[in-house]
mmCIF file with all atom_site columns, C-alpha atoms and ligand atoms in Angstrom:
data_model
loop_
_atom_site.group_PDB
_atom_site.id
_atom_site.type_symbol
_atom_site.label_atom_id
_atom_site.label_alt_id
_atom_site.label_comp_id
_atom_site.label_asym_id
_atom_site.label_entity_id
_atom_site.label_seq_id
_atom_site.pdbx_PDB_ins_code
_atom_site.Cartn_x
_atom_site.Cartn_y
_atom_site.Cartn_z
_atom_site.occupancy
_atom_site.B_iso_or_equiv
_atom_site.pdbx_formal_charge
_atom_site.auth_seq_id
_atom_site.auth_comp_id
_atom_site.auth_asym_id
_atom_site.auth_atom_id
_atom_site.pdbx_PDB_model_num
ATOM   1  C  CA  . UNK A 1 1  ? 56.277 133.395 88.060 1.00 0.00 ? 14 UNK A CA  1
ATOM   2  C  CA  . UNK A 1 2  ? 52.983 131.659 88.674 1.00 0.00 ? 15 UNK A CA  1
ATOM   3  C  CA  . UNK A 1 3  ? 52.593 129.678 91.890 1.00 0.00 ? 16 UNK A CA  1
ATOM   4  C  CA  . UNK A 1 4  ? 50.169 126.761 91.987 1.00 0.00 ? 17 UNK A CA  1
ATOM   5  C  CA  . UNK A 1 5  ? 49.089 125.136 95.257 1.00 0.00 ? 18 UNK A CA  1
ATOM   6  C  CA  . UNK A 1 6  ? 49.193 121.347 95.227 1.00 0.00 ? 19 UNK A CA  1
ATOM   7  C  CA  . UNK A 1 7  ? 46.661 119.923 97.742 1.00 0.00 ? 20 UNK A CA  1
ATOM   8  C  CA  . UNK A 1 8  ? 49.352 117.545 99.069 1.00 0.00 ? 21 UNK A CA  1
ATOM   9  C  CA  . UNK A 1 9  ? 52.603 119.538 98.721 1.00 0.00 ? 22 UNK A CA  1
ATOM   10 C  CA  . UNK A 1 10 ? 51.514 123.177 99.056 1.00 0.00 ? 23 UNK A CA  1
ATOM   11 C  CA  . UNK A 1 11 ? 52.502 126.183 96.923 1.00 0.00 ? 24 UNK A CA  1
ATOM   12 C  CA  . UNK A 1 12 ? 55.076 125.441 94.202 1.00 0.00 ? 25 UNK A CA  1
ATOM   13 C  CA  . UNK A 1 13 ? 56.367 127.016 91.013 1.00 0.00 ? 26 UNK A CA  1
ATOM   14 C  CA  . UNK A 1 14 ? 54.037 126.182 88.124 1.00 0.00 ? 27 UNK A CA  1
ATOM   15 C  CA  . UNK A 1 15 ? 56.980 124.684 86.197 1.00 0.00 ? 28 UNK A CA  1
ATOM   16 C  CA  . UNK A 1 16 ? 56.676 121.635 88.501 1.00 0.00 ? 29 UNK A CA  1
ATOM   17 C  CA  . UNK A 1 17 ? 53.232 120.873 87.065 1.00 0.00 ? 30 UNK A CA  1
ATOM   18 C  CA  . UNK A 1 18 ? 51.723 119.690 83.811 1.00 0.00 ? 31 UNK A CA  1
ATOM   19 C  CA  . UNK A 1 19 ? 48.415 121.092 82.625 1.00 0.00 ? 32 UNK A CA  1
ATOM   20 C  CA  . UNK A 1 20 ? 45.857 118.279 82.312 1.00 0.00 ? 33 UNK A CA  1
ATOM   21 C  CA  . UNK A 1 21 ? 43.138 120.174 80.483 1.00 0.00 ? 34 UNK A CA  1
ATOM   22 C  CA  . UNK A 1 22 ? 39.642 121.356 81.216 1.00 0.00 ? 35 UNK A CA  1
ATOM   23 C  CA  . UNK A 1 23 ? 37.538 119.160 83.480 1.00 0.00 ? 36 UNK A CA  1
ATOM   24 C  CA  . UNK A 1 24 ? 34.302 118.154 81.798 1.00 0.00 ? 37 UNK A CA  1
ATOM   25 C  CA  . UNK A 1 25 ? 32.069 115.149 81.469 1.00 0.00 ? 38 UNK A CA  1
ATOM   26 C  CA  . UNK A 1 26 ? 33.310 112.477 79.089 1.00 0.00 ? 39 UNK A CA  1
ATOM   27 C  CA  . UNK A 1 27 ? 30.612 111.433 76.583 1.00 0.00 ? 40 UNK A CA  1
ATOM   28 C  CA  . UNK A 1 28 ? 29.510 107.811 76.452 1.00 0.00 ? 41 UNK A CA  1
ATOM   29 C  CA  . UNK A 1 29 ? 31.635 106.105 73.798 1.00 0.00 ? 42 UNK A CA  1
ATOM   30 C  CA  . UNK A 1 30 ? 28.806 103.774 72.729 1.00 0.00 ? 43 UNK A CA  1
ATOM   31 C  CA  . UNK A 1 31 ? 26.344 106.557 71.959 1.00 0.00 ? 44 UNK A CA  1
ATOM   32 C  CA  . UNK A 1 32 ? 28.436 109.567 70.943 1.00 0.00 ? 45 UNK A CA  1
ATOM   33 C  CA  . UNK A 1 33 ? 28.780 110.697 67.328 1.00 0.00 ? 46 UNK A CA  1
ATOM   34 C  CA  . UNK A 1 34 ? 32.181 111.174 65.722 1.00 0.00 ? 47 UNK A CA  1
ATOM   35 C  CA  . UNK A 1 35 ? 31.637 114.935 65.691 1.00 0.00 ? 48 UNK A CA  1
ATOM   36 C  CA  . UNK A 1 36 ? 30.764 115.025 69.415 1.00 0.00 ? 49 UNK A CA  1
ATOM   37 C  CA  . UNK A 1 37 ? 33.810 112.880 70.239 1.00 0.00 ? 50 UNK A CA  1
ATOM   38 C  CA  . UNK A 1 38 ? 36.101 115.119 68.172 1.00 0.00 ? 51 UNK A CA  1
ATOM   39 C  CA  . UNK A 1 39 ? 34.676 118.179 69.956 1.00 0.00 ? 52 UNK A CA  1
ATOM   40 C  CA  . UNK A 1 40 ? 35.322 116.527 73.352 1.00 0.00 ? 53 UNK A CA  1
ATOM   41 C  CA  . UNK A 1 41 ? 38.934 115.715 72.438 1.00 0.00 ? 54 UNK A CA  1
ATOM   42 C  CA  . UNK A 1 42 ? 40.019 118.878 70.641 1.00 0.00 ? 55 UNK A CA  1
ATOM   43 C  CA  . UNK A 1 43 ? 37.642 121.818 71.143 1.00 0.00 ? 56 UNK A CA  1
ATOM   44 C  CA  . UNK A 1 44 ? 38.444 123.867 74.224 1.00 0.00 ? 57 UNK A CA  1
ATOM   45 C  CA  . UNK A 1 45 ? 36.108 126.495 75.594 1.00 0.00 ? 58 UNK A CA  1
ATOM   46 C  CA  . UNK A 1 46 ? 38.913 128.838 76.761 1.00 0.00 ? 59 UNK A CA  1
ATOM   47 C  CA  . UNK A 1 47 ? 36.546 131.244 78.569 1.00 0.00 ? 60 UNK A CA  1
ATOM   48 C  CA  . UNK A 1 48 ? 37.457 134.486 80.294 1.00 0.00 ? 61 UNK A CA  1
ATOM   49 C  CA  . UNK A 1 49 ? 36.626 133.725 83.909 1.00 0.00 ? 62 UNK A CA  1
ATOM   50 C  CA  . UNK A 1 50 ? 36.599 130.679 86.128 1.00 0.00 ? 63 UNK A CA  1
ATOM   51 C  CA  . UNK A 1 51 ? 37.361 127.284 84.594 1.00 0.00 ? 64 UNK A CA  1
ATOM   52 C  CA  . UNK A 1 52 ? 37.672 123.807 86.119 1.00 0.00 ? 65 UNK A CA  1
ATOM   53 C  CA  . UNK A 1 53 ? 40.981 122.184 85.196 1.00 0.00 ? 66 UNK A CA  1
ATOM   54 C  CA  . UNK A 1 54 ? 43.099 119.134 85.966 1.00 0.00 ? 67 UNK A CA  1
ATOM   55 C  CA  . UNK A 1 55 ? 46.775 119.508 86.849 1.00 0.00 ? 68 UNK A CA  1
ATOM   56 C  CA  . UNK A 1 56 ? 49.470 116.904 87.448 1.00 0.00 ? 69 UNK A CA  1
ATOM   57 C  CA  . UNK A 1 57 ? 52.315 117.483 89.921 1.00 0.00 ? 70 UNK A CA  1
ATOM   58 C  CA  . UNK A 1 58 ? 55.007 115.836 87.810 1.00 0.00 ? 71 UNK A CA  1
ATOM   59 C  CA  . UNK A 1 59 ? 58.007 117.092 89.842 1.00 0.00 ? 72 UNK A CA  1
ATOM   60 C  CA  . UNK A 1 60 ? 56.426 116.453 93.237 1.00 0.00 ? 73 UNK A CA  1
ATOM   61 C  CA  . UNK A 1 61 ? 53.863 113.973 94.512 1.00 0.00 ? 74 UNK A CA  1
ATOM   62 C  CA  . UNK A 1 62 ? 52.967 112.802 90.959 1.00 0.00 ? 75 UNK A CA  1
ATOM   63 C  CA  . UNK A 1 63 ? 49.251 113.115 91.586 1.00 0.00 ? 76 UNK A CA  1
ATOM   64 C  CA  . UNK A 1 64 ? 46.409 114.672 89.620 1.00 0.00 ? 77 UNK A CA  1
ATOM   65 C  CA  . UNK A 1 65 ? 44.245 117.271 91.292 1.00 0.00 ? 78 UNK A CA  1
ATOM   66 C  CA  . UNK A 1 66 ? 41.435 119.669 90.430 1.00 0.00 ? 79 UNK A CA  1
ATOM   67 C  CA  . UNK A 1 67 ? 41.778 123.440 90.166 1.00 0.00 ? 80 UNK A CA  1
ATOM   68 C  CA  . UNK A 1 68 ? 39.212 126.179 89.712 1.00 0.00 ? 81 UNK A CA  1
ATOM   69 C  CA  . UNK A 1 69 ? 41.199 128.972 88.091 1.00 0.00 ? 82 UNK A CA  1
ATOM   70 C  CA  . UNK A 1 70 ? 40.242 132.489 87.001 1.00 0.00 ? 83 UNK A CA  1
ATOM   71 C  CA  . UNK A 1 71 ? 41.794 132.859 83.552 1.00 0.00 ? 84 UNK A CA  1
ATOM   72 C  CA  . UNK A 1 72 ? 41.937 136.651 83.887 1.00 0.00 ? 85 UNK A CA  1
ATOM   73 C  CA  . UNK A 1 73 ? 43.915 136.764 87.145 1.00 0.00 ? 86 UNK A CA  1
ATOM   74 C  CA  . UNK A 1 74 ? 45.274 133.207 87.557 1.00 0.00 ? 87 UNK A CA  1
ATOM   75 C  CA  . UNK A 1 75 ? 43.876 133.178 91.101 1.00 0.00 ? 88 UNK A CA  1
ATOM   76 C  CA  . UNK A 1 76 ? 42.910 129.627 91.884 1.00 0.00 ? 89 UNK A CA  1
ATOM   77 C  CA  . UNK A 1 77 ? 41.611 127.092 94.352 1.00 0.00 ? 90 UNK A CA  1
ATOM   78 C  CA  . UNK A 1 78 ? 43.092 123.573 94.218 1.00 0.00 ? 91 UNK A CA  1
ATOM   79 C  CA  . UNK A 1 79 ? 41.619 120.478 95.795 1.00 0.00 ? 92 UNK A CA  1
ATOM   80 C  CA  . UNK A 1 80 ? 41.953 116.729 95.720 1.00 0.00 ? 93 UNK A CA  1
ATOM   81 C  CA  . UNK A 1 81 ? 39.961 115.507 92.726 1.00 0.00 ? 94 UNK A CA  1
ATOM   82 C  CA  . UNK A 1 82 ? 37.134 113.007 92.845 1.00 0.00 ? 95 UNK A CA  1
ATOM   83 C  CA  . UNK A 1 83 ? 37.205 111.025 89.627 1.00 0.00 ? 96 UNK A CA  1
ATOM   84 C  CA  . UNK A 1 84 ? 39.892 113.175 88.038 1.00 0.00 ? 97 UNK A CA  1
ATOM   85 C  CA  . UNK A 1 85 ? 40.137 113.224 84.274 1.00 0.00 ? 98 UNK A CA  1
HETATM 86 ZN ZN1 . LIG B 2 .  ? 52.102 117.594 94.960 1.00 0.00 ? 26 LIG B ZN1 1
#
């Protein structure tokens, strides 16, 4: 069982959350090419190591928050997101 720490509710079973995807800058819609937009929507980097992600606490406070997670160990640090995506 993986435990994820919500910044508002504390440690909870990961089944209470929904994965929101990798956190990355959204390209400007007016200037981006179709290929760049498609890459933003569908191509995931999936690195081995630390990634910035968004998670949603669907069975708790119903808030989005940011997580830096090590994909090798699942160790993580969660914090209240600024401008969450
Ligand atoms: Zn919560």
